[in-house]
Amino acid sequence: MNPSTILFLCDDNAACSLMAEAIVNAAGARHLKAFSAGFEPAKVADPHAMEIIAQAGIRARGLRPKPLTEFAGPPPVKFCYAINLATRSRPELAGLAGETCLLHWPVADRPFGAGFGASRKAELLDLFAEIRQLCESMFLRPARTSAQKQTIHRVLDRSESRRSELTVEEHC
């Protein structure tokens, strides 16, 4: 059985999408294969994000910011899912449409350091927990029907007012 492929995208591919890639690859080794990319990738990964991944007992070796074009081929990598973690939709996602299910999980939409005394590492730790919860509910827990997955999206959206709407941009 070939694993389902998932591409996590964010603006710089320095923290959030790398965390999602690591979480899925650590937990879904046989049936899932995750990748990540950035719309405008950073030169290096965020050291706090790499530390949080390692502290969770997940291998961070090999994780690095990459451009979306790295997966263009030849041959191009075919993804079952492409998940945008950035706050806004991006025109680059149009190139992934077709057989790829496009999802939008806008977790990276809050400014770092906005909380009272909040450090970047503390906020990344919160993001890590949020991303892990989303990955587990969508991909890592026992199989769910498509209707159940849609319900998860709606419940998460209603229960967390600070999060923007989780949307499915193409039918899955």
mmCIF file of N, CA and C in Angstrom, residues 9-13 15-17 19 84-88 104-112 120 123-124 127 130-131 134 162-164 166:
data_model
loop_
_atom_site.group_PDB
_atom_site.id
_atom_site.type_symbol
_atom_site.label_atom_id
_atom_site.label_comp_id
_atom_site.label_asym_id
_atom_site.label_seq_id
_atom_site.Cartn_x
_atom_site.Cartn_y
_atom_site.Cartn_z
ATOM 1 N N LEU A 9 2.059 23.725 4.059
ATOM 2 C CA LEU A 9 2.615 24.969 3.528
ATOM 3 C C LEU A 9 2.412 26.114 4.513
ATOM 4 N N CYS A 10 3.405 26.980 4.599
ATOM 5 C CA CYS A 10 3.239 28.239 5.322
ATOM 6 C C CYS A 10 4.128 29.264 4.633
ATOM 7 N N ASP A 11 4.075 30.480 5.118
ATOM 8 C CA ASP A 11 4.795 31.547 4.431
ATOM 9 C C ASP A 11 6.292 31.269 4.320
ATOM 10 N N ASP A 12 6.948 30.975 5.469
ATOM 11 C CA ASP A 12 8.408 30.852 5.427
ATOM 12 C C ASP A 12 8.945 29.437 5.637
ATOM 13 N N ASN A 13 8.089 28.477 5.961
ATOM 14 C CA ASN A 13 8.495 27.088 6.165
ATOM 15 C C ASN A 13 9.621 26.979 7.193
ATOM 16 N N ALA A 15 8.835 27.148 10.759
ATOM 17 C CA ALA A 15 8.351 26.642 12.042
ATOM 18 C C ALA A 15 7.098 25.781 11.881
ATOM 19 N N CYS A 16 5.950 26.411 11.642
ATOM 20 C CA CYS A 16 4.661 25.696 11.666
ATOM 21 C C CYS A 16 4.602 24.508 10.712
ATOM 22 N N SER A 17 4.932 24.716 9.462
ATOM 23 C CA SER A 17 4.826 23.615 8.497
ATOM 24 C C SER A 17 5.877 22.546 8.763
ATOM 25 N N MET A 19 6.904 21.749 11.802
ATOM 26 C CA MET A 19 6.366 21.011 12.943
ATOM 27 C C MET A 19 5.309 20.010 12.474
ATOM 28 N N ASN A 84 -2.610 24.507 3.812
ATOM 29 C CA ASN A 84 -2.067 25.848 3.973
ATOM 30 C C ASN A 84 -2.231 26.267 5.433
ATOM 31 N N LEU A 85 -1.130 26.474 6.139
ATOM 32 C CA LEU A 85 -1.162 26.892 7.530
ATOM 33 C C LEU A 85 -1.070 28.410 7.672
ATOM 34 N N ALA A 86 -0.898 29.111 6.566
ATOM 35 C CA ALA A 86 -0.788 30.572 6.585
ATOM 36 C C ALA A 86 -2.164 31.213 6.748
ATOM 37 N N THR A 87 -2.161 32.494 7.034
ATOM 38 C CA THR A 87 -3.426 33.182 7.305
ATOM 39 C C THR A 87 -4.281 33.389 6.068
ATOM 40 N N ARG A 88 -3.664 33.522 4.946
ATOM 41 C CA ARG A 88 -4.441 33.831 3.742
ATOM 42 C C ARG A 88 -4.188 32.785 2.663
ATOM 43 N N HIS A 104 -7.277 24.508 4.416
ATOM 44 C CA HIS A 104 -6.730 25.730 5.012
ATOM 45 C C HIS A 104 -6.888 25.653 6.519
ATOM 46 N N TRP A 105 -5.778 25.545 7.229
ATOM 47 C CA TRP A 105 -5.742 25.545 8.688
ATOM 48 C C TRP A 105 -4.941 26.772 9.108
ATOM 49 N N PRO A 106 -5.525 27.938 9.203
ATOM 50 C CA PRO A 106 -4.755 29.168 9.481
ATOM 51 C C PRO A 106 -4.289 29.275 10.932
ATOM 52 N N VAL A 107 -3.288 28.482 11.282
ATOM 53 C CA VAL A 107 -2.782 28.503 12.654
ATOM 54 C C VAL A 107 -1.717 29.571 12.875
ATOM 55 N N ALA A 108 -1.044 29.961 11.835
ATOM 56 C CA ALA A 108 0.065 30.901 11.972
ATOM 57 C C ALA A 108 -0.408 32.338 11.798
ATOM 58 N N ASP A 109 -1.564 32.665 12.396
ATOM 59 C CA ASP A 109 -2.149 33.966 12.124
ATOM 60 C C ASP A 109 -2.060 34.953 13.283
ATOM 61 N N ARG A 110 -1.309 34.619 14.304
ATOM 62 C CA ARG A 110 -1.213 35.570 15.404
ATOM 63 C C ARG A 110 0.206 36.103 15.511
ATOM 64 N N PRO A 111 0.342 37.368 15.814
ATOM 65 C CA PRO A 111 1.681 37.940 15.925
ATOM 66 C C PRO A 111 2.406 37.395 17.152
ATOM 67 N N PHE A 112 3.659 37.028 16.980
ATOM 68 C CA PHE A 112 4.442 36.532 18.096
ATOM 69 C C PHE A 112 4.745 37.680 19.051
ATOM 70 N N ARG A 120 8.684 33.896 22.273
ATOM 71 C CA ARG A 120 8.493 33.224 20.988
ATOM 72 C C ARG A 120 8.430 31.712 21.192
ATOM 73 N N GLU A 123 5.050 30.680 22.607
ATOM 74 C CA GLU A 123 3.998 30.748 21.591
ATOM 75 C C GLU A 123 4.153 29.636 20.560
ATOM 76 N N LEU A 124 5.392 29.290 20.211
ATOM 77 C CA LEU A 124 5.604 28.165 19.297
ATOM 78 C C LEU A 124 5.183 26.854 19.948
ATOM 79 N N LEU A 127 1.556 26.679 19.458
ATOM 80 C CA LEU A 127 1.276 26.335 18.064
ATOM 81 C C LEU A 127 1.535 24.851 17.807
ATOM 82 N N GLU A 130 -1.371 22.914 19.041
ATOM 83 C CA GLU A 130 -2.522 23.112 18.156
ATOM 84 C C GLU A 130 -2.363 22.323 16.857
ATOM 85 N N ILE A 131 -1.181 22.382 16.273
ATOM 86 C CA ILE A 131 -0.916 21.658 15.023
ATOM 87 C C ILE A 131 -1.006 20.156 15.259
ATOM 88 N N LEU A 134 -4.650 19.157 15.405
ATOM 89 C CA LEU A 134 -5.257 19.145 14.077
ATOM 90 C C LEU A 134 -4.812 17.927 13.277
ATOM 91 N N ARG A 162 -10.563 32.246 18.650
ATOM 92 C CA ARG A 162 -9.382 32.946 18.144
ATOM 93 C C ARG A 162 -8.921 32.423 16.797
ATOM 94 N N ARG A 163 -9.384 31.233 16.426
ATOM 95 C CA ARG A 163 -8.948 30.639 15.174
ATOM 96 C C ARG A 163 -9.886 31.038 14.048
ATOM 97 N N SER A 164 -9.323 31.297 12.908
ATOM 98 C CA SER A 164 -10.137 31.568 11.733
ATOM 99 C C SER A 164 -10.794 30.275 11.286
ATOM 100 N N LEU A 166 -11.640 26.956 9.533
ATOM 101 C CA LEU A 166 -10.934 25.896 8.846
ATOM 102 C C LEU A 166 -11.759 25.548 7.628
#
